[in-house]
Short mmCIF file of N, CA and C and ligand atoms in Angstrom, two decimals:
data_model
loop_
_atom_site.label_atom_id
_atom_site.label_comp_id
_atom_site.label_asym_id
_atom_site.label_seq_id
_atom_site.Cartn_x
_atom_site.Cartn_y
_atom_site.Cartn_z
N MET L 1 -22.77 -7.36 -30.37
CA MET L 1 -23.12 -8.12 -29.83
C MET L 1 -22.34 -6.50 -29.14
N GLU L 2 -23.82 -5.71 -28.60
CA GLU L 2 -23.65 -4.07 -27.68
C GLU L 2 -23.52 -4.53 -26.34
N LYS L 3 -22.50 -3.01 -26.58
CA LYS L 3 -21.09 -3.02 -25.45
C LYS L 3 -22.04 -3.34 -23.88
N SER L 4 -21.15 -3.91 -23.04
CA SER L 4 -22.18 -3.38 -21.27
C SER L 4 -22.37 -2.22 -21.08
N ILE L 5 -22.37 -1.42 -20.16
CA ILE L 5 -22.24 0.14 -19.52
C ILE L 5 -20.77 0.19 -19.28
N PHE L 6 -20.05 -0.89 -18.26
CA PHE L 6 -18.74 -0.13 -18.06
C PHE L 6 -17.79 -1.19 -19.69
N GLN L 7 -18.36 -1.21 -20.20
CA GLN L 7 -17.12 -1.18 -21.89
C GLN L 7 -17.72 0.09 -22.41
N ARG L 8 -18.57 0.75 -21.50
CA ARG L 8 -18.91 2.04 -22.13
C ARG L 8 -18.17 3.25 -21.56
N ILE L 9 -18.04 3.80 -20.01
CA ILE L 9 -17.18 3.58 -19.84
C ILE L 9 -15.74 3.64 -19.74
N ILE L 10 -15.47 2.36 -20.55
CA ILE L 10 -14.05 2.23 -20.17
C ILE L 10 -13.37 3.05 -21.61
N ASP L 11 -14.48 3.08 -23.02
CA ASP L 11 -14.19 3.35 -23.67
C ASP L 11 -14.69 4.92 -24.01
N ARG L 12 -15.90 5.31 -22.03
CA ARG L 12 -15.42 7.08 -22.40
C ARG L 12 -16.97 7.77 -22.69
N GLU L 13 -17.19 6.36 -23.05
CA GLU L 13 -19.20 7.36 -24.29
C GLU L 13 -19.73 7.69 -23.31
N ILE L 14 -19.80 7.61 -21.57
CA ILE L 14 -20.42 7.86 -20.39
C ILE L 14 -19.94 8.10 -19.08
N PRO L 15 -19.97 8.62 -18.40
CA PRO L 15 -19.27 8.89 -17.90
C PRO L 15 -19.23 8.73 -16.46
N ALA L 16 -17.85 8.77 -15.49
CA ALA L 16 -18.03 7.83 -13.93
C ALA L 16 -17.14 8.74 -13.86
N GLU L 17 -16.76 8.04 -12.33
CA GLU L 17 -16.23 9.35 -10.90
C GLU L 17 -15.06 8.38 -11.57
N ILE L 18 -13.94 8.54 -12.71
CA ILE L 18 -13.01 7.49 -12.24
C ILE L 18 -11.31 7.84 -10.92
N ILE L 19 -11.57 6.71 -11.13
CA ILE L 19 -10.44 7.13 -9.23
C ILE L 19 -9.30 6.24 -10.11
N TYR L 20 -9.07 5.51 -10.37
CA TYR L 20 -7.45 5.06 -11.00
C TYR L 20 -7.67 4.38 -11.95
N GLU L 21 -7.05 4.67 -13.21
CA GLU L 21 -7.20 3.67 -14.33
C GLU L 21 -5.47 3.45 -14.73
N ASP L 22 -5.28 2.55 -15.37
CA ASP L 22 -4.22 1.56 -15.48
C ASP L 22 -3.94 0.52 -17.73
N SER L 23 -3.55 0.39 -17.81
CA SER L 23 -3.23 -0.16 -19.60
C SER L 23 -4.11 -1.41 -18.47
N LEU L 24 -4.58 -2.52 -17.92
CA LEU L 24 -5.47 -3.71 -17.81
C LEU L 24 -6.30 -3.31 -17.16
N CYS L 25 -6.92 -2.42 -16.66
CA CYS L 25 -8.08 -1.59 -15.39
C CYS L 25 -8.63 -0.71 -14.94
N LEU L 26 -10.30 0.01 -14.99
CA LEU L 26 -10.41 1.10 -14.06
C LEU L 26 -11.48 0.29 -13.09
N ALA L 27 -10.75 1.92 -11.90
CA ALA L 27 -11.50 1.52 -10.60
C ALA L 27 -12.47 3.22 -11.13
N PHE L 28 -13.77 2.92 -10.80
CA PHE L 28 -14.99 4.31 -10.19
C PHE L 28 -15.60 3.83 -9.21
N LYS L 29 -16.32 4.93 -9.33
CA LYS L 29 -17.17 5.24 -7.69
C LYS L 29 -18.44 4.58 -8.26
N ASP L 30 -18.98 3.43 -7.64
CA ASP L 30 -20.65 2.87 -7.94
C ASP L 30 -21.87 3.85 -8.00
N ALA L 31 -22.24 4.05 -9.27
CA ALA L 31 -23.44 5.11 -8.96
C ALA L 31 -24.25 5.34 -7.84
N ASN L 32 -24.83 3.76 -7.36
CA ASN L 32 -25.51 3.79 -6.48
C ASN L 32 -24.28 2.68 -5.23
N PRO L 33 -24.55 3.36 -4.52
CA PRO L 33 -22.78 2.88 -3.30
C PRO L 33 -23.92 2.53 -1.75
N GLN L 34 -23.80 1.12 -2.18
CA GLN L 34 -23.94 0.19 -0.35
C GLN L 34 -23.51 0.47 0.43
N ALA L 35 -22.39 0.90 0.42
CA ALA L 35 -21.68 2.08 1.44
C ALA L 35 -20.50 2.86 0.93
N SER L 36 -19.98 3.77 2.69
CA SER L 36 -19.47 5.08 2.40
C SER L 36 -18.38 4.53 1.63
N THR L 37 -17.09 3.73 1.08
CA THR L 37 -17.44 4.07 -0.20
C THR L 37 -17.43 2.74 -0.81
N HIS L 38 -18.15 2.26 -2.27
CA HIS L 38 -17.92 1.72 -2.98
C HIS L 38 -17.11 1.77 -3.41
N LEU L 39 -16.66 1.10 -4.61
CA LEU L 39 -16.06 1.33 -5.56
C LEU L 39 -16.01 0.63 -6.72
N LEU L 40 -15.32 -0.26 -7.63
CA LEU L 40 -15.74 -1.18 -8.61
C LEU L 40 -14.78 -0.61 -9.08
N ILE L 41 -13.98 -2.00 -9.29
CA ILE L 41 -12.82 -2.24 -10.03
C ILE L 41 -13.12 -3.66 -11.35
N VAL L 42 -12.55 -2.91 -13.34
CA VAL L 42 -12.85 -3.48 -13.72
C VAL L 42 -11.88 -3.89 -14.75
N PRO L 43 -12.04 -4.30 -15.35
CA PRO L 43 -10.61 -5.02 -16.36
C PRO L 43 -10.99 -5.49 -17.68
N LYS L 44 -10.21 -4.19 -18.80
CA LYS L 44 -10.68 -3.37 -19.67
C LYS L 44 -10.84 -4.09 -20.91
N LYS L 45 -9.54 -5.87 -20.39
CA LYS L 45 -10.17 -7.38 -20.95
C LYS L 45 -11.89 -7.25 -20.67
N GLU L 46 -13.00 -7.77 -22.65
CA GLU L 46 -14.08 -8.58 -22.18
C GLU L 46 -13.50 -9.36 -21.83
N ILE L 47 -14.73 -9.88 -20.74
CA ILE L 47 -14.91 -10.87 -20.17
C ILE L 47 -16.05 -10.60 -19.02
N LYS L 48 -17.12 -11.20 -19.36
CA LYS L 48 -18.46 -11.70 -18.60
C LYS L 48 -18.60 -11.37 -17.25
N SER L 49 -17.83 -12.38 -16.55
CA SER L 49 -18.29 -13.12 -15.04
C SER L 49 -16.92 -13.77 -15.03
N LEU L 50 -16.96 -13.77 -13.71
CA LEU L 50 -15.81 -14.79 -13.49
C LEU L 50 -15.92 -16.61 -13.33
N ASP L 51 -17.35 -16.89 -14.38
CA ASP L 51 -16.70 -18.19 -14.65
C ASP L 51 -16.37 -17.60 -16.34
N ASP L 52 -16.16 -16.81 -16.52
CA ASP L 52 -15.70 -16.61 -17.94
C ASP L 52 -14.36 -16.26 -17.88
N ILE L 53 -13.03 -16.77 -16.71
CA ILE L 53 -11.65 -16.45 -16.40
C ILE L 53 -10.96 -17.72 -17.60
N SER L 54 -9.93 -17.15 -17.87
CA SER L 54 -9.32 -18.34 -18.19
C SER L 54 -8.37 -18.46 -17.47
N VAL L 55 -7.31 -19.88 -17.33
CA VAL L 55 -5.76 -19.21 -17.38
C VAL L 55 -4.50 -18.20 -17.55
N GLU L 56 -5.11 -18.06 -19.27
CA GLU L 56 -4.27 -16.90 -19.38
C GLU L 56 -4.64 -15.30 -18.53
N ASP L 57 -5.64 -15.55 -18.23
CA ASP L 57 -5.90 -14.06 -17.43
C ASP L 57 -5.09 -14.30 -15.62
N GLU L 58 -4.58 -14.89 -15.70
CA GLU L 58 -3.99 -14.97 -14.38
C GLU L 58 -3.24 -14.06 -13.98
N SER L 59 -2.99 -13.35 -14.23
CA SER L 59 -1.43 -12.33 -14.22
C SER L 59 -2.84 -10.98 -14.00
N LEU L 60 -3.69 -11.11 -15.11
CA LEU L 60 -5.14 -9.62 -15.04
C LEU L 60 -5.26 -9.81 -13.34
N LEU L 61 -6.05 -10.86 -12.97
CA LEU L 61 -6.64 -11.28 -12.00
C LEU L 61 -5.15 -10.46 -10.22
N GLY L 62 -4.42 -10.73 -11.37
CA GLY L 62 -3.44 -11.13 -9.68
C GLY L 62 -3.14 -9.87 -9.16
N HIS L 63 -3.58 -8.50 -10.52
CA HIS L 63 -2.78 -7.23 -11.01
C HIS L 63 -4.20 -6.63 -9.34
N LEU L 64 -5.69 -7.02 -10.43
CA LEU L 64 -6.61 -6.10 -9.89
C LEU L 64 -6.46 -6.72 -7.92
N GLN L 65 -6.49 -7.84 -7.15
CA GLN L 65 -6.36 -8.06 -6.89
C GLN L 65 -5.31 -6.67 -5.78
N LEU L 66 -4.14 -6.90 -6.49
CA LEU L 66 -3.31 -5.56 -5.97
C LEU L 66 -3.55 -4.49 -6.14
N VAL L 67 -4.54 -4.02 -7.46
CA VAL L 67 -4.89 -2.70 -7.43
C VAL L 67 -6.04 -2.71 -6.15
N ILE L 68 -6.56 -3.17 -5.87
CA ILE L 68 -7.76 -2.96 -5.42
C ILE L 68 -7.05 -3.16 -3.23
N ARG L 69 -6.39 -4.21 -3.53
CA ARG L 69 -5.68 -3.37 -2.03
C ARG L 69 -4.64 -1.79 -2.00
N ASP L 70 -3.91 -1.62 -2.47
CA ASP L 70 -3.61 -0.57 -3.00
C ASP L 70 -5.06 0.99 -3.05
N LEU L 71 -6.08 0.51 -3.24
CA LEU L 71 -7.12 1.50 -2.63
C LEU L 71 -7.84 1.81 -1.64
N ALA L 72 -7.73 0.56 -1.50
CA ALA L 72 -8.32 0.01 -0.05
C ALA L 72 -7.30 0.80 0.85
N ARG L 73 -5.75 0.94 0.56
CA ARG L 73 -5.10 2.07 1.52
C ARG L 73 -5.52 3.99 1.66
N GLU L 74 -5.59 3.60 -0.01
CA GLU L 74 -4.91 5.25 -0.53
C GLU L 74 -7.00 5.86 -0.29
N PHE L 75 -8.42 4.51 0.54
CA PHE L 75 -8.79 4.90 0.67
C PHE L 75 -8.89 5.30 2.43
N GLU L 76 -8.07 4.77 3.08
CA GLU L 76 -8.16 4.20 4.28
C GLU L 76 -8.48 3.69 5.15
N LEU L 77 -9.10 2.44 4.19
CA LEU L 77 -10.54 1.33 4.25
C LEU L 77 -9.92 0.61 5.23
N ILE L 78 -8.19 0.42 5.19
CA ILE L 78 -7.50 -1.03 6.48
C ILE L 78 -8.02 -0.82 8.17
N ASP L 79 -8.27 0.22 8.39
CA ASP L 79 -8.97 0.65 9.96
C ASP L 79 -10.49 -0.49 10.40
N GLY L 80 -11.13 -0.22 9.63
CA GLY L 80 -12.51 -0.01 9.54
C GLY L 80 -12.81 -1.30 8.59
N GLY L 81 -11.82 -2.24 7.88
CA GLY L 81 -12.25 -3.13 7.07
C GLY L 81 -13.12 -2.83 6.03
N TYR L 82 -12.64 -3.61 4.24
CA TYR L 82 -13.51 -3.71 3.88
C TYR L 82 -13.68 -5.34 3.44
N ARG L 83 -15.25 -4.78 2.68
CA ARG L 83 -15.10 -6.79 1.46
C ARG L 83 -15.30 -6.24 -0.02
N VAL L 84 -14.57 -7.00 -0.65
CA VAL L 84 -14.36 -7.21 -1.86
C VAL L 84 -15.02 -7.99 -2.88
N ILE L 85 -16.58 -8.01 -3.82
CA ILE L 85 -17.81 -8.51 -4.45
C ILE L 85 -17.24 -9.00 -5.06
N THR L 86 -17.42 -10.07 -5.96
CA THR L 86 -18.05 -10.19 -6.92
C THR L 86 -19.42 -10.43 -7.02
N ASN L 87 -19.94 -10.59 -7.53
CA ASN L 87 -21.52 -11.80 -8.21
C ASN L 87 -21.62 -11.66 -9.86
N CYS L 88 -21.89 -13.85 -9.36
CA CYS L 88 -21.29 -14.29 -11.13
C CYS L 88 -22.80 -14.62 -10.94
N GLY L 89 -23.50 -14.04 -12.30
CA GLY L 89 -25.04 -15.07 -12.80
C GLY L 89 -25.38 -13.97 -12.00
N ALA L 90 -26.81 -13.81 -13.02
CA ALA L 90 -28.19 -13.18 -12.50
C ALA L 90 -28.69 -13.70 -11.08
N GLY L 91 -28.34 -14.83 -11.13
CA GLY L 91 -28.90 -15.27 -10.06
C GLY L 91 -28.37 -15.24 -8.51
N ALA L 92 -27.35 -14.70 -8.65
CA ALA L 92 -26.68 -13.76 -7.14
C ALA L 92 -26.69 -12.50 -7.59
N GLY L 93 -26.80 -11.92 -8.21
CA GLY L 93 -27.56 -10.29 -8.25
C GLY L 93 -26.34 -9.75 -9.50
N GLN L 94 -25.51 -10.01 -10.36
CA GLN L 94 -25.14 -9.73 -11.73
C GLN L 94 -25.67 -9.27 -12.37
N THR L 95 -25.55 -8.20 -12.75
CA THR L 95 -27.11 -7.39 -13.37
C THR L 95 -25.58 -5.98 -14.59
N VAL L 96 -24.42 -6.40 -14.50
CA VAL L 96 -23.57 -5.92 -15.44
C VAL L 96 -22.86 -7.05 -16.10
N PHE L 97 -22.86 -7.53 -17.04
CA PHE L 97 -22.13 -8.89 -17.74
C PHE L 97 -20.58 -7.77 -18.70
N HIS L 98 -19.90 -8.35 -17.17
CA HIS L 98 -18.54 -7.59 -17.97
C HIS L 98 -17.93 -7.37 -15.53
N LEU L 99 -16.64 -7.92 -15.78
CA LEU L 99 -16.60 -9.03 -14.39
C LEU L 99 -15.98 -7.62 -14.22
N HIS L 100 -16.31 -8.19 -13.07
CA HIS L 100 -16.45 -6.72 -11.65
C HIS L 100 -15.87 -6.61 -10.21
N TYR L 101 -15.19 -6.23 -9.80
CA TYR L 101 -15.14 -6.57 -8.44
C TYR L 101 -15.41 -5.06 -7.28
N HIS L 102 -16.40 -5.87 -6.23
CA HIS L 102 -17.66 -4.42 -6.01
C HIS L 102 -16.20 -4.55 -4.10
N LEU L 103 -15.98 -2.99 -4.20
CA LEU L 103 -14.67 -2.53 -2.92
C LEU L 103 -15.48 -1.68 -1.71
N MET L 104 -15.82 -1.76 -1.16
CA MET L 104 -16.91 -1.91 -0.10
C MET L 104 -15.74 -1.89 1.69
N GLY L 105 -16.55 -0.03 1.97
CA GLY L 105 -15.70 -0.21 2.93
C GLY L 105 -16.20 1.25 3.95
P1 5GP J 1 -23.92 -6.01 -10.14
O1 5GP J 1 -25.37 -6.19 -9.48
O2 5GP J 1 -23.74 -6.37 -11.14
O3 5GP J 1 -22.50 -6.66 -9.44
O4 5GP J 1 -23.01 -4.60 -9.94
C1 5GP J 1 -23.38 -3.79 -10.86
C2 5GP J 1 -23.72 -2.09 -10.22
O5 5GP J 1 -23.04 -1.33 -11.10
C3 5GP J 1 -24.37 -1.61 -8.98
O6 5GP J 1 -23.53 -1.36 -7.50
C4 5GP J 1 -24.84 -0.08 -10.02
O7 5GP J 1 -24.22 0.67 -8.99
C5 5GP J 1 -23.09 0.38 -10.31
N1 5GP J 1 -24.06 1.03 -12.02
C6 5GP J 1 -24.38 -0.03 -12.64
N2 5GP J 1 -24.84 1.23 -13.53
C7 5GP J 1 -23.75 1.76 -13.47
C8 5GP J 1 -23.05 3.37 -14.20
O8 5GP J 1 -23.87 3.49 -14.56
N3 5GP J 1 -22.21 4.03 -13.68
C9 5GP J 1 -21.84 3.49 -12.48
N4 5GP J 1 -20.79 4.15 -11.98
N5 5GP J 1 -21.95 2.49 -11.74
C10 5GP J 1 -23.07 1.31 -12.51
#
């Protein structure tokens, strides 16, 4: 199966403006930002969408939430507020089929 664009970013095959990385996830700037801060938070594990998570991903998903919280603080989004979005399925606008969260503020 062909790698998704985000898997290629994780594998450093294509460039991205990477903001944060740890053993479980990567965060980088969206190439087509819809807000003054628009980051994508992506698990390194290949999961297609929110519909493909399982019980074994519970701690990974909690970890992503904490990373998002920390990035929102780092980018000083608390006062103005921010949105966290995941599009699940093409009908909802998902275009990259590797689970990701948009952080916008
Ligand atoms: P989705 O529509 O799947 O929820 O979100 C995909 C997001 O990935 C879009 O906001 C789009 O701008 C972003 N995107 C697509 N290709 C690339 C890329 O090669 N690099 C980066 N940094 N963002 C991308």
